[in-house]
XYZ file of C-alpha atoms in Angstrom:
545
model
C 11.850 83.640 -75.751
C 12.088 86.973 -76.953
C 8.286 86.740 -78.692
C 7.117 85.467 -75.495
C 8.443 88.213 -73.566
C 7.239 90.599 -76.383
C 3.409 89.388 -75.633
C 3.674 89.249 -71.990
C 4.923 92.946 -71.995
C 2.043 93.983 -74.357
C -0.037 91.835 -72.271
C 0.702 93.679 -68.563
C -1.360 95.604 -66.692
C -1.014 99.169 -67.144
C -2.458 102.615 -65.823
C -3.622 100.319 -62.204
C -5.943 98.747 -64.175
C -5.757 98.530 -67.578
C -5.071 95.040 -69.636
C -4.276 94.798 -73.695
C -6.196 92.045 -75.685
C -4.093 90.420 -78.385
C -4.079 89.736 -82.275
C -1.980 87.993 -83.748
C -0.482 88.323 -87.407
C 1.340 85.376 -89.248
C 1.424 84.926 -92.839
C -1.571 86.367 -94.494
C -3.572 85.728 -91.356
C -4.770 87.411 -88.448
C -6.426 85.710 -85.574
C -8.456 88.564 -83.031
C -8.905 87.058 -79.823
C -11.704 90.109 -78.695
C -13.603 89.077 -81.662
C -12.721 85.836 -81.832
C -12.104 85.599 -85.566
C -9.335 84.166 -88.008
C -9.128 86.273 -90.961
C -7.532 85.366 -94.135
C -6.394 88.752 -96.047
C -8.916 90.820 -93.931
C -11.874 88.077 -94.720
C -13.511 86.202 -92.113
C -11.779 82.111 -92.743
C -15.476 80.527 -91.182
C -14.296 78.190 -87.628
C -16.034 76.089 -85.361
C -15.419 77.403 -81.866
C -13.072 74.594 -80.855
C -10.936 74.856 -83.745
C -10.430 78.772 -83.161
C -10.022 77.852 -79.209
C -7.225 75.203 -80.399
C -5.419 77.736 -82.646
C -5.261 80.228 -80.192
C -3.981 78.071 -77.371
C -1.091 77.073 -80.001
C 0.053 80.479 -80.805
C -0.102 81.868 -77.458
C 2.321 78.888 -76.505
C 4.376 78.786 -80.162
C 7.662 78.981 -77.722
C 7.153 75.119 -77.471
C 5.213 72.180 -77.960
C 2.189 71.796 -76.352
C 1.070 68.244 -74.869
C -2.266 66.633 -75.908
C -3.426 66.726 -72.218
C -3.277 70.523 -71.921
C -4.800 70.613 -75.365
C -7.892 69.004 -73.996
C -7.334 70.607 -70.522
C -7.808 73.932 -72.513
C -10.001 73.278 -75.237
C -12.158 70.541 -73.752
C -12.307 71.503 -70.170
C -10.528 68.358 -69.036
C -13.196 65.791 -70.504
C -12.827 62.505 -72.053
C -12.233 62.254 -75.446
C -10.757 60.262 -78.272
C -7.772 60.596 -79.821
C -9.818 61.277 -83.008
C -11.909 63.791 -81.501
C -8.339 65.705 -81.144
C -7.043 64.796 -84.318
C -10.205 65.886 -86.283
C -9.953 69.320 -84.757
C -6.582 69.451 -85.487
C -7.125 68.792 -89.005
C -9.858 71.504 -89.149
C -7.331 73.755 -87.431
C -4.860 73.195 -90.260
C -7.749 73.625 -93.461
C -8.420 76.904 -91.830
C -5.101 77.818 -92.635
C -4.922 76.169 -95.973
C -2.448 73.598 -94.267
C -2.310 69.877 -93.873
C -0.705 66.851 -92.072
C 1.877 66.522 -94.707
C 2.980 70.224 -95.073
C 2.464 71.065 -91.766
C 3.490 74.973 -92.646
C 1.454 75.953 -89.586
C 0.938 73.585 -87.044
C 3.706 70.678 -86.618
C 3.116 67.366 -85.032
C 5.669 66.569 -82.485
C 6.117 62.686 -82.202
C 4.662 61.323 -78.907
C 4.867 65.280 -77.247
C 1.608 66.666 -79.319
C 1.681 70.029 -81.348
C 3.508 73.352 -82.287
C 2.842 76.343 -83.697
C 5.513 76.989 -86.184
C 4.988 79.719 -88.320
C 6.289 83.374 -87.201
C 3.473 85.715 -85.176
C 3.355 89.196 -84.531
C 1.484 89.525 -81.911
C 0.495 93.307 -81.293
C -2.244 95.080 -78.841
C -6.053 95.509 -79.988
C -7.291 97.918 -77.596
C -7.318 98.691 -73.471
C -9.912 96.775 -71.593
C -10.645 97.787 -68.586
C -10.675 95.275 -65.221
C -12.650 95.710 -61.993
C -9.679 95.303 -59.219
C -11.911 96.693 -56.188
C -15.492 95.894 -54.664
C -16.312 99.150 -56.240
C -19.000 98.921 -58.608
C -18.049 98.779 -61.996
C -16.474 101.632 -63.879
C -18.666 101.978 -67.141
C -17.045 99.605 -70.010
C -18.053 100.219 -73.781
C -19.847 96.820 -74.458
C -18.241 94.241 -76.754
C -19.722 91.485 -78.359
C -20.802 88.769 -75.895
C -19.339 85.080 -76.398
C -19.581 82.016 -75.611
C -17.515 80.794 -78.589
C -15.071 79.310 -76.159
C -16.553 77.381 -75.003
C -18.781 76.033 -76.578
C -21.768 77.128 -74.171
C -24.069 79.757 -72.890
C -22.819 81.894 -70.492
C -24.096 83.514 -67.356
C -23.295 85.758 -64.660
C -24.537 85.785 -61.143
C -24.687 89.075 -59.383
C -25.075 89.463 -55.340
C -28.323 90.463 -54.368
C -28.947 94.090 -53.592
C -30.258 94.673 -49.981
C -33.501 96.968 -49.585
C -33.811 97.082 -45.561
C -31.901 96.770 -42.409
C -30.770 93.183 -43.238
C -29.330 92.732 -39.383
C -28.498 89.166 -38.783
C -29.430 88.416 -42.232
C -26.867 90.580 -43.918
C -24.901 87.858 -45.562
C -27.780 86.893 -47.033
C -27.641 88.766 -50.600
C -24.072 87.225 -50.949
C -25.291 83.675 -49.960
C -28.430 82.742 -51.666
C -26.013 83.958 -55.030
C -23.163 81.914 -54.127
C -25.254 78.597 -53.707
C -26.830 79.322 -57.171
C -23.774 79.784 -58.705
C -22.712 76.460 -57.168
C -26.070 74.954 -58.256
C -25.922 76.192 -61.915
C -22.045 74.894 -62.133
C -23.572 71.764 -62.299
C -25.388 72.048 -65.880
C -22.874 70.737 -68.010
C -24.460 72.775 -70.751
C -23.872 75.923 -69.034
C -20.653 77.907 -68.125
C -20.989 80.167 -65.141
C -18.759 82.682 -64.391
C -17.050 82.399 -60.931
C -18.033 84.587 -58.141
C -14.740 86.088 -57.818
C -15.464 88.324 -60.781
C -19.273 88.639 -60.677
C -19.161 89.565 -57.627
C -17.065 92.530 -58.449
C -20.537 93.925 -59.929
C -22.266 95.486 -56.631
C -24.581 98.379 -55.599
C -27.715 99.746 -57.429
C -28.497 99.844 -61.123
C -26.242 97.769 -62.870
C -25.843 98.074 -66.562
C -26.104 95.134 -68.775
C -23.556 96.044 -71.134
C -21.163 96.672 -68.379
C -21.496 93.081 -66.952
C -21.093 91.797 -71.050
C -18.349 93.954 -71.536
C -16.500 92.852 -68.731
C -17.776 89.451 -68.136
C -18.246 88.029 -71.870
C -21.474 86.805 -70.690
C -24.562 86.120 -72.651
C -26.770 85.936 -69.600
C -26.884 87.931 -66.168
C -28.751 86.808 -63.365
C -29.591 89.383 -60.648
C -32.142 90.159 -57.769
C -33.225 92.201 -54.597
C -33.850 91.025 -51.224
C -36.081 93.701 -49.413
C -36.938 93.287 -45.603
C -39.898 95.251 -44.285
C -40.057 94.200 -40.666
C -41.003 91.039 -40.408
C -41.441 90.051 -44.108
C -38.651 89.316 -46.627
C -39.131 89.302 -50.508
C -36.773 88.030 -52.818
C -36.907 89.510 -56.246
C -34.786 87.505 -59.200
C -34.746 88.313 -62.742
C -32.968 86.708 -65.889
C -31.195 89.381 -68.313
C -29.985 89.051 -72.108
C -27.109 91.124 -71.442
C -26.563 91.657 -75.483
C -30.581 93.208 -75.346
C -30.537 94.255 -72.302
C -34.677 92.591 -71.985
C -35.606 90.579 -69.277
C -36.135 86.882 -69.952
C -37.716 85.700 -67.063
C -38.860 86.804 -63.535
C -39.905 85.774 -59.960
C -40.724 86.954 -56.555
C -40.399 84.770 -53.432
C -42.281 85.814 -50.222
C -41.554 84.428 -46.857
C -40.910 85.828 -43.276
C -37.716 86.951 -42.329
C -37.211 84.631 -39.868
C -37.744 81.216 -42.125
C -35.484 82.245 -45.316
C -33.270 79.227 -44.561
C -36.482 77.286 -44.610
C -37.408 78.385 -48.326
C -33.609 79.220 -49.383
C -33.414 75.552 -50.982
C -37.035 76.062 -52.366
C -35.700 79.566 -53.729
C -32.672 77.980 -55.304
C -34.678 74.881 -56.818
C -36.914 77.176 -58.935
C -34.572 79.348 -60.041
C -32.640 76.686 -61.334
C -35.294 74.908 -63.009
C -36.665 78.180 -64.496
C -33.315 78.985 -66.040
C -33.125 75.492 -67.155
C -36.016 76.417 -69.255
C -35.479 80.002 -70.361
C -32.434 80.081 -71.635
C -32.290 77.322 -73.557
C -36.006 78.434 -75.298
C -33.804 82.450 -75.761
C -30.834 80.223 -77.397
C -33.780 78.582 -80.041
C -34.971 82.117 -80.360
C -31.508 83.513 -81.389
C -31.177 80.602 -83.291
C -34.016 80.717 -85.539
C -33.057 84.368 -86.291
C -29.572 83.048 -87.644
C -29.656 81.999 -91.404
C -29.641 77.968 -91.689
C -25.769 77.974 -92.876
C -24.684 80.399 -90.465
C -25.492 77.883 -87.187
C -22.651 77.099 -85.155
C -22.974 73.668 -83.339
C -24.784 75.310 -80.169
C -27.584 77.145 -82.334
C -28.182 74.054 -84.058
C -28.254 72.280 -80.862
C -30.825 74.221 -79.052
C -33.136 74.888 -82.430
C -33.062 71.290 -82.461
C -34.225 70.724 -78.713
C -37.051 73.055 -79.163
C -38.676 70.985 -82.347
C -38.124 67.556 -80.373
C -40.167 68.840 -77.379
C -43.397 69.284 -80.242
C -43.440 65.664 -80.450
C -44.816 65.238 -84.006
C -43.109 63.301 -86.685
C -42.153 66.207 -88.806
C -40.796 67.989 -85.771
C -39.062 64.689 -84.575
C -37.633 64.509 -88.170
C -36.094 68.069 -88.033
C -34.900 67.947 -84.714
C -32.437 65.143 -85.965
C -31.525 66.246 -88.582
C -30.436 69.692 -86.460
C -28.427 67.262 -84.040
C -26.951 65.906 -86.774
C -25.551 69.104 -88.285
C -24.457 70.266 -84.606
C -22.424 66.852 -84.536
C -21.063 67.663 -87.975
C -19.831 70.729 -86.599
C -18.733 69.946 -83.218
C -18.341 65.959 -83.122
C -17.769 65.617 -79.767
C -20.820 67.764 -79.030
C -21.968 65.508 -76.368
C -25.581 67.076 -75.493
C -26.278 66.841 -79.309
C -25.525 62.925 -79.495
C -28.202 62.740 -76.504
C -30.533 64.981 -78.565
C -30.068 62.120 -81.529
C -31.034 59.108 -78.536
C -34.006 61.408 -77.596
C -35.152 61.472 -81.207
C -34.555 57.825 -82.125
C -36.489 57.101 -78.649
C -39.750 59.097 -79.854
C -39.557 57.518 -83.494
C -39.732 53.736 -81.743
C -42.234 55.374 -78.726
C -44.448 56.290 -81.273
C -44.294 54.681 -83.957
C -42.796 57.173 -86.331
C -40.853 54.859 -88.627
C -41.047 51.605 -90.138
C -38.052 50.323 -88.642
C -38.493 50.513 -84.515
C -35.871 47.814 -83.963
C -33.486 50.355 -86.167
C -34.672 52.774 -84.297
C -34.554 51.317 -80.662
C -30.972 50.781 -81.243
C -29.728 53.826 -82.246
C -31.353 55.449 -79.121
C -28.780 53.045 -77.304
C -26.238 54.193 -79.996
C -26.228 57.567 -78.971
C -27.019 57.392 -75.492
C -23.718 55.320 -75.100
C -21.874 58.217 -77.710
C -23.249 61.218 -75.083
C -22.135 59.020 -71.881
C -18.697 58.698 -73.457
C -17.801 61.844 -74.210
C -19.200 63.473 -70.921
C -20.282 60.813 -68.462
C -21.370 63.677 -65.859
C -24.024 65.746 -67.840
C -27.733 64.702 -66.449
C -29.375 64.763 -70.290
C -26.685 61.779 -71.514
C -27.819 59.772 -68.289
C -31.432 60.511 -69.255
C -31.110 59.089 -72.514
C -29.269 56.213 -71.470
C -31.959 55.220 -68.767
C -34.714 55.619 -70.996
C -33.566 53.895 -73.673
C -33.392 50.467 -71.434
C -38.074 51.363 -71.612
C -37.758 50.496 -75.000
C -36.484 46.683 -74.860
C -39.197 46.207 -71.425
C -36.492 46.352 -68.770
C -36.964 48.897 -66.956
C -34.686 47.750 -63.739
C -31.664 48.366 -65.811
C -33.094 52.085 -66.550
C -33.635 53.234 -62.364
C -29.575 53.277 -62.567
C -29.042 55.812 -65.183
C -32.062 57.837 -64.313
C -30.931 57.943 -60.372
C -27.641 59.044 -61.861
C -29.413 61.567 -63.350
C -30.963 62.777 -60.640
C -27.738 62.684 -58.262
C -25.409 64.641 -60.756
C -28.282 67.449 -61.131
C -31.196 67.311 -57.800
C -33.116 69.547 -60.094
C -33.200 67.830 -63.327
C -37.063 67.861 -64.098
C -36.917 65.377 -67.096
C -34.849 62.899 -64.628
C -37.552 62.941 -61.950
C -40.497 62.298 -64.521
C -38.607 59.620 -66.408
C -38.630 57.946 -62.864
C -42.007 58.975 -62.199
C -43.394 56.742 -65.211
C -40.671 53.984 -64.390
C -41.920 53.271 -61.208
C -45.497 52.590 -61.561
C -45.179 49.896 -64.310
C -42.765 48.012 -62.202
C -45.900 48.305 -59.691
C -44.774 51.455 -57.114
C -47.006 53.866 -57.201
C -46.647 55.730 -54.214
C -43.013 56.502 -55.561
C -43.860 56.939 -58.587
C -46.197 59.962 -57.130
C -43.678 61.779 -55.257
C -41.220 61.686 -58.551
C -44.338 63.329 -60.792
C -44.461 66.177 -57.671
C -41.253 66.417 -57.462
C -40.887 66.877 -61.045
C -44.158 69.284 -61.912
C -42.685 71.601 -59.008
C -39.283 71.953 -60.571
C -40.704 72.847 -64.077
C -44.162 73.705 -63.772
C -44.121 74.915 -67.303
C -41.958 72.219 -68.880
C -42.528 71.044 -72.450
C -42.840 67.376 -70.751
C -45.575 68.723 -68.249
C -47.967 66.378 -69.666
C -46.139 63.785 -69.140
C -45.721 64.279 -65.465
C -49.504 64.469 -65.619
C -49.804 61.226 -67.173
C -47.198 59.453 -64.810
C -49.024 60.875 -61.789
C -51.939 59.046 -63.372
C -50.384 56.128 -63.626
C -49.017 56.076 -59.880
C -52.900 56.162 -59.221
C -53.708 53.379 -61.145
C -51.357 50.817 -59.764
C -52.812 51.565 -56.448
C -56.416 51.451 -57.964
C -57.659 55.174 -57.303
C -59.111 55.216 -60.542
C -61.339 58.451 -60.378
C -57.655 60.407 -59.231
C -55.824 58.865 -61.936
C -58.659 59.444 -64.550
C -58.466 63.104 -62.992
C -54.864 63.382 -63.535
C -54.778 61.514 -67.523
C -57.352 64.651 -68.259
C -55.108 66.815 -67.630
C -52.162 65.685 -69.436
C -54.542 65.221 -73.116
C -55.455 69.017 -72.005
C -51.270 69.935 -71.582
C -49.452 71.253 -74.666
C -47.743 68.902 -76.848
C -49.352 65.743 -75.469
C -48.665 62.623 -77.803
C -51.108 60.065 -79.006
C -50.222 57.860 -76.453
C -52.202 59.961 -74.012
C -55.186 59.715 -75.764
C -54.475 55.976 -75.538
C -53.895 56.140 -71.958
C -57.303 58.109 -71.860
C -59.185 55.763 -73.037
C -57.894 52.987 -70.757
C -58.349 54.643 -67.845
C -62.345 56.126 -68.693
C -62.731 52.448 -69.195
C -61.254 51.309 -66.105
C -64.041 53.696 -64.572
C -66.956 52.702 -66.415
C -66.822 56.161 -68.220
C -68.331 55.057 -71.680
C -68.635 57.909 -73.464
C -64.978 59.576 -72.928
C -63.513 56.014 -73.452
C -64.804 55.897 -76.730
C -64.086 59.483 -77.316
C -60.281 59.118 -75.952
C -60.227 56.339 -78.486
C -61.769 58.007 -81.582
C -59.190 60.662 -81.530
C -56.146 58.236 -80.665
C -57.234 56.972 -83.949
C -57.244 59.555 -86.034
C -54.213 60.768 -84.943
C -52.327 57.366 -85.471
C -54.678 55.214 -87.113
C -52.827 51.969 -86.985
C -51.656 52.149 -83.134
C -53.030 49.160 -80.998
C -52.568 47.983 -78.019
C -48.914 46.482 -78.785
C -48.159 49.572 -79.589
C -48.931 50.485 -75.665
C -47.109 47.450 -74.242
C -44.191 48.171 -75.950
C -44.364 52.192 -74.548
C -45.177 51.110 -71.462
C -44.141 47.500 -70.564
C -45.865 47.132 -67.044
C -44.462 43.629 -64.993
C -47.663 42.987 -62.912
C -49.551 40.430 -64.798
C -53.219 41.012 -63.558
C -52.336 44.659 -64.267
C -51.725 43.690 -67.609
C -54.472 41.781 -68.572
C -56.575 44.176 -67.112
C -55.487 46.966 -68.949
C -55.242 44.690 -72.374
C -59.191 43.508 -72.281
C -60.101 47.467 -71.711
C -57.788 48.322 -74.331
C -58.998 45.560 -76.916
C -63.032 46.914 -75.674
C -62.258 50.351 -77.555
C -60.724 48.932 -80.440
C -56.723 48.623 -79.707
């Protein structure tokens, strides 16, 4: 008890606000929790950041064993996971340390209880940090490396809103329109937001980047302005790296004072689907300037989910094998064993590889992997649905998708997998409103043409040709649109008698995937209604598929 007492005494708040972060010292090892690093004789020992979050939940508890449930309370946030999962990162835990299951020098297994840390710890103080105990804005902190380590995630901050204006009856409004985006971001498993109990503490005018990472440990800071000029309000948001200090992304919302409630949702819908976007396309960017051995599971993650948006067989090809290192590094990564049913889905969509039975499994595979290791994150859902499209039944996909949809009302990709779904089983009004709704979540998503192509497809199955031919344009015009398009092109310029762009639509389907046919369609896009079908088979055989 005495060590325990020891850290909690170098651990206490001192000076009315001061707190001391921890290292700890055992053998030749030290592990820095400010830095989060194990080092081996002064040398960085290399750890995945589940393995360092395991060892430093032992030591801090080394007066007794700890239970596998708070292990995976701690380490895991609570989710699901197999007993492997925990035993693999115990293992890694104990190769750090040059240990193993049969020496167990370091870490002891305690029969049916779980583990202890057995070795002897110093434990000593790093260096005062200061913490924000008053609404007070922030007293000016020395920035320290951001992290997400921890857990395993980007983080972000959400600031209130600063007020420009006699707010009036709307004064609570710069605390509010925060508060429900922090509640709205909470629900992207892939993100960890900090609560607004301590972002919050961050109020008043300029507000300094490295303050908020200093304090916060956030890679990401979200803040805006409301300003009221008599009748009018503007809302002002921008997205902050808080390690740069650039901004990543911004936005102005205009509306009149008096319907802000009537917009607030609007306000809170793109804001979440632009950060969707941005940060994940800032995590590729830090990514790519990492060398290739130096990715952690994250990096590898998101560098991945930028190549499989490019949708071309070479980018397809790298993007798995990027999920593949992430789940080398992190096995129970469960966004990156989505990112592998994503991949496997485009190389049986289009054709990329000889084997598209192979293939159409494994995007079931993985889909099932991601659902059971976190059954609540929108992307495994989103996998899982779609990968029903590729064996043609597409009732048992409107489940997952919904799903989707339910655990995230913002999820772009959930509403535009929907969007297609519904057509070929013959609704195309539906099918419409899911395309809007999904185009006005992301209207610059890497899937944009997609939504394009689905609205064009809600057209057809109600037989306004000239709007879905309209709509098909647009997607071969989008960035990133797939062969399939082109397909799609062509069958549509058909439909309308449109000779010329038919055959056009068709000439460069072919060169881009010489072989495809109209199987190759069918098996894409499996419409139910059979006069639909052999409609769109006799165009499709007309222009050479």
């Amino acid at each position: 008890m005495r060590r325990l007492e020891d850290d909690l005494e170098n651990s206490r708040r001192i000076g009315g606000g001061v707190q001391r972060r921890m290292i700890y010292r055992f053998d030749h090892f030290e592990l820095d929790g400010e830095k989060v690093e194990l080092r081996a004789s002064g040398r960085v020992v290399p750890v995945e950041p589940q393995v360092f979050a395991l060892l430093q939940f032992l030591i801090e508890n080394r007066d007794r064993a700890v239970t596998k449930d708070e292990i995976i309370d701690k380490v895991w946030d609570g989710r699901i996971i197999s007993d492997s999962a925990l035993s693999s990162r115990v293992k890694s835990a104990r190769q750090a340390l040059g240990d193993d299951g049969a020496a167990q020098k370091f870490i002891r297994t305690i029969h049916r209880i779980g583990f202890r840390f057995v070795a002897e710890v110093e434990a000593g103080v790093k260096k005062p940090l200061l913490t924000i105990t008053s609404n007070e804005p922030a007293p000016a902190l020395s920035a320290q490396p951001a992290s997400s380590l921890v857990t395993g995630r980007p983080t972000i901050a959400v600031l209130p809103f600063r007020l420009v204006g006699v707010a009036g009856p709307y004064a609570t409004l710069p605390d509010a329109l925060p508060d429900e985006l922090i509640a709205q971001l909470s629900r992207l498993r892939w993100l960890f937001v900090i609560s607004r109990g301590s972002s919050f503490k961050f109020r008043g005018g300029d507000i300094d980047m490295g303050e908020v990472r200093g304090a916060l440990n956030v890679r990401y800071c979200l803040s805006g302005v409301m300003e009221l000029q008599g009748e009018n309000m503007t809302v002002t948001t921008e997205l902050a790296d808080t390690e740069s200090g650039g901004v990543l992304w911004g936005e102005a919302f205009h509306t009149k004072v008096g319907g802000v409630h009537e917009i607030r949702e609007e306000i809170v819908r793109a804001i979440v689907s632009a950060l969707e976007l941005q940060i994940p396309l800032n995590e590729a960017r830090r990514a790519r300037m990492a060398a290739p051995d130096k990715l952690d599971a994250w990096s590898a993650y998101h560098l991945g989910q930028q190549h499989m948006f490019r949708f071309s067989k070479a980018d397809n090809a790298l993007a798995t094998e990027l999920f593949q290192r992430a789940i080398a590094l992190e096995p129970t990564f469960a966004r990156a064993h989505a990112g592998l049913s994503f991949t496997a889905f485009q190389d049986s969509f289009l054709s990329y590889v000889d084997d598209i039975e192979g293939a159409t499994a494994a995007a079931r595979r993985h889909a099932e992997t991601a659902l059971e290791l976190d059954p609540l994150d929108p992307f495994g859902n989103f996998t899982m649905g779609r990968s029903f499209w590729l064996k043609g039944d597409l009732e048992s996909s409107i489940p997952w998708l919904d799903r989707a949809n339910t655990l995230n009302p913002n999820y772009a990709q959930g509403r535009y997998a929907r969007a297609f779904t519904d057509p070929m089983l013959g609704e195309g009004l539906s099918g419409q409103q899911h395309a809007d709704m999904a185009r006005a979540l992301s209207p610059l998503d890497p899937l944009l043409y997609a939504m394009h192509a689905a609205r064009a497809f809600s057209h057809a199955v109600r037989g306004e040709i000239a709007d879905a031919v309209l709509w098909i344009d647009r997607a071969r015009r989008s960035p990133g649109a797939h062969v399939l398009i082109d397909v799609i092109g062509a069958l549509l310029h058909g439909l309308q008698g449109n000779e010329a762009q038919a055959r056009e639509c068709a000439a460069i389907a072919r060169s881009r995937a010489p072989g495809i046919c109209k199987e190759d369609f069918f098996r894409a896009f499996p419409f139910r209604r059979e006069p639909l079908r052999r409609q769109f088979s006799d165009i499709l055989v007309k222009y050479g598929f």
